[in-house]
Coordinates of C-alpha atoms in Angstrom, one line a residue:
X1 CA 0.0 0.0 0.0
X2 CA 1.3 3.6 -1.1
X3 CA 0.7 6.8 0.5
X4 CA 0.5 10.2 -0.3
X5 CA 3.4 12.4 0.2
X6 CA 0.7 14.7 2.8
X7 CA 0.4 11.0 4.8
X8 CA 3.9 10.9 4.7
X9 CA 4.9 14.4 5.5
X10 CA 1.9 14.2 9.2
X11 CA 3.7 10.3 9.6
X12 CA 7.1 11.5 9.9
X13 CA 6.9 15.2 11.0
X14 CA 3.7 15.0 13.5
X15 CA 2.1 18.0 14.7
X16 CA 0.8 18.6 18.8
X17 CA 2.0 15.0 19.7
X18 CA 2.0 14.7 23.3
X19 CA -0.9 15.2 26.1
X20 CA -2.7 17.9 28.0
X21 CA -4.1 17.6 31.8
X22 CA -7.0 15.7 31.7
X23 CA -7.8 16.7 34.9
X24 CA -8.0 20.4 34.0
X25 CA -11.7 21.1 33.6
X26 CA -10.8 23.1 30.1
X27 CA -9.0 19.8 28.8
X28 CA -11.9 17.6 27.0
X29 CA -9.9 14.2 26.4
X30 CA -11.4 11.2 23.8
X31 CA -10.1 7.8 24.0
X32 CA -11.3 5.6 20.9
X33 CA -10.4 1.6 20.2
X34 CA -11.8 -0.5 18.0
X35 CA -11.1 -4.4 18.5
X36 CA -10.8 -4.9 15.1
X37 CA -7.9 -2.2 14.2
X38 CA -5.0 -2.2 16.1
X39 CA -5.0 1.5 16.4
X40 CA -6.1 3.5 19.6
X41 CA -6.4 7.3 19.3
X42 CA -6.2 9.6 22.1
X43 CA -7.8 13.4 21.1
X44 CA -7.9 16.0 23.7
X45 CA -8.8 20.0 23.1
X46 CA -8.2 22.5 25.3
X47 CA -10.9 25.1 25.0
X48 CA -11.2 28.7 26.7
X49 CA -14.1 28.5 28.3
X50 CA -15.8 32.3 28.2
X51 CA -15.6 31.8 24.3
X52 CA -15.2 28.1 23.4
X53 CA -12.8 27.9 21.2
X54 CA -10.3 25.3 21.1
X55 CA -6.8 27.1 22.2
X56 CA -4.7 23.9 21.7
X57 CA -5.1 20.2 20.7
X58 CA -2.8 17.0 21.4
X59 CA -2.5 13.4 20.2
X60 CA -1.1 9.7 20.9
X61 CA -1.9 7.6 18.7
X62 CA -0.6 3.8 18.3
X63 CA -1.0 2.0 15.8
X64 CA -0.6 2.7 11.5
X65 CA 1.2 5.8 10.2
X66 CA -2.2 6.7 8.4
X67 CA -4.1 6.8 11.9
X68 CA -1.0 9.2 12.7
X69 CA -1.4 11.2 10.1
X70 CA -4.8 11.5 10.6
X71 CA -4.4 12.3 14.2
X72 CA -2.1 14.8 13.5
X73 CA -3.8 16.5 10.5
X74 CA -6.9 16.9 13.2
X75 CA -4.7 18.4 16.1
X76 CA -3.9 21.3 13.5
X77 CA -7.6 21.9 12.0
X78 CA -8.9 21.9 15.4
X79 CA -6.9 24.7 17.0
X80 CA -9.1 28.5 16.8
X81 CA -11.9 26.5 15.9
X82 CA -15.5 27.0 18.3
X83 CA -16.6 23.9 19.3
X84 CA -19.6 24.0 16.9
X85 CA -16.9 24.2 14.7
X86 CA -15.0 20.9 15.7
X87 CA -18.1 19.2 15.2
X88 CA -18.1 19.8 12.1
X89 CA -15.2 17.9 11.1
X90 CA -16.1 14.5 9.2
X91 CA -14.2 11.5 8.7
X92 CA -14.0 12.1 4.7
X93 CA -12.6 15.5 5.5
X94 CA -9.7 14.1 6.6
X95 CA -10.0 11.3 3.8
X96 CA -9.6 13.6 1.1
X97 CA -7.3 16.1 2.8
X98 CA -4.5 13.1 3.0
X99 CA -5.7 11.4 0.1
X100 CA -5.8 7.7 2.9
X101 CA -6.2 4.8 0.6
X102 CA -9.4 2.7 1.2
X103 CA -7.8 0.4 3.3
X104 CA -7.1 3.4 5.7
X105 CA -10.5 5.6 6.0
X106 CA -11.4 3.5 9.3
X107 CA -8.3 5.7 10.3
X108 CA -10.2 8.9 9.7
X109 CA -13.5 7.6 11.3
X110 CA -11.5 6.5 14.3
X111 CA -10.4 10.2 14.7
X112 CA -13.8 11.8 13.8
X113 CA -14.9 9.7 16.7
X114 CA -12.3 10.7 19.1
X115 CA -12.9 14.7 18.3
X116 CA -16.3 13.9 19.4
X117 CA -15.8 12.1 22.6
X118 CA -13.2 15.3 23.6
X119 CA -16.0 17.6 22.7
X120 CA -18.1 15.6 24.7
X121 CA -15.8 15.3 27.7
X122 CA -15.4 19.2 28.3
X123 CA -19.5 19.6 27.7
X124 CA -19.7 16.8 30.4
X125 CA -17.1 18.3 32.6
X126 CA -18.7 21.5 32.1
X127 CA -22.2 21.0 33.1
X128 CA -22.9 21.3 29.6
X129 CA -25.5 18.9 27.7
X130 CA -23.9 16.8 25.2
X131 CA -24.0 17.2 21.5
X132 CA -26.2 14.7 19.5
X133 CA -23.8 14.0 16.3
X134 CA -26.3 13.3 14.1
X135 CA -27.8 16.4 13.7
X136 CA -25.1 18.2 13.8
X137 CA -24.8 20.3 10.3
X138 CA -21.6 19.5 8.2
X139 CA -19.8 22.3 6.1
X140 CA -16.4 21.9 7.5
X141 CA -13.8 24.3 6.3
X142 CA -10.3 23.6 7.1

């Protein structure tokens, strides 16, 4: 399987690796593992609460370079975004963005799933109600 010189450029030269306090009550944190991939991403967003936008964003991701690519390519699109905003990000987004052969678009799903469990987390930790994904309207810009 070949990838795309973007896949290769996020694989080798990641962006916002690392971790943020999950304990900080600004710090949402998503965790998501499939059984059936060997990858498990770890999202978190650090959001200023008075105006809710994200002010930084880290990953860890194990598993294929794609998923840390994908991670990686997130991190950056979600920084100075609102939170309505970071919803908006969809798996085929990303897809397209790093051109992920077919084999690889769990990858991106597996990251769209994680921004939303770290969007979740700070609503939750918040006292805020939590988003409903399905309605939410796409028309993602990067």
């Amino acid at each position: 399987m070949s990838y795309s010189e973007k896949i290769l450029d996020y694989y080798n030269n990641p962006r916002n690796a690392g971790s943020l306090d999950k304990t900080n009550a600004c710090v949402g944190t998503g965790l998501v593992h499939v059984p059936e991939y060997i990858e498990v991403i770890r999202l978190q967003i650090q959001v200023n609460p008075a105006t809710s936008v994200i002010t930084d964003a880290k990953f860890k991701t194990f598993g294929s370079g794609a998923a840390i690519a994908v991670s990686s390519l997130a991190t950056e699109w979600l920084k100075w975004k609102t939170l309505d905003e970071a919803a908006q990000i969809d798996d085929m987004y990303l897809v397209e963005e790093l051109d992920l052969p077919p084999a690889k678009i769990h990858c991106a799903t597996l990251v769209e799933e994680a921004i939303k469990a770290a969007i979740n987390d700070y609503r939750t930790k918040n006292g805020l109600e939590e988003l409903k994904f399905e309605e939410v309207e796409t028309g993602f810009e990067a």
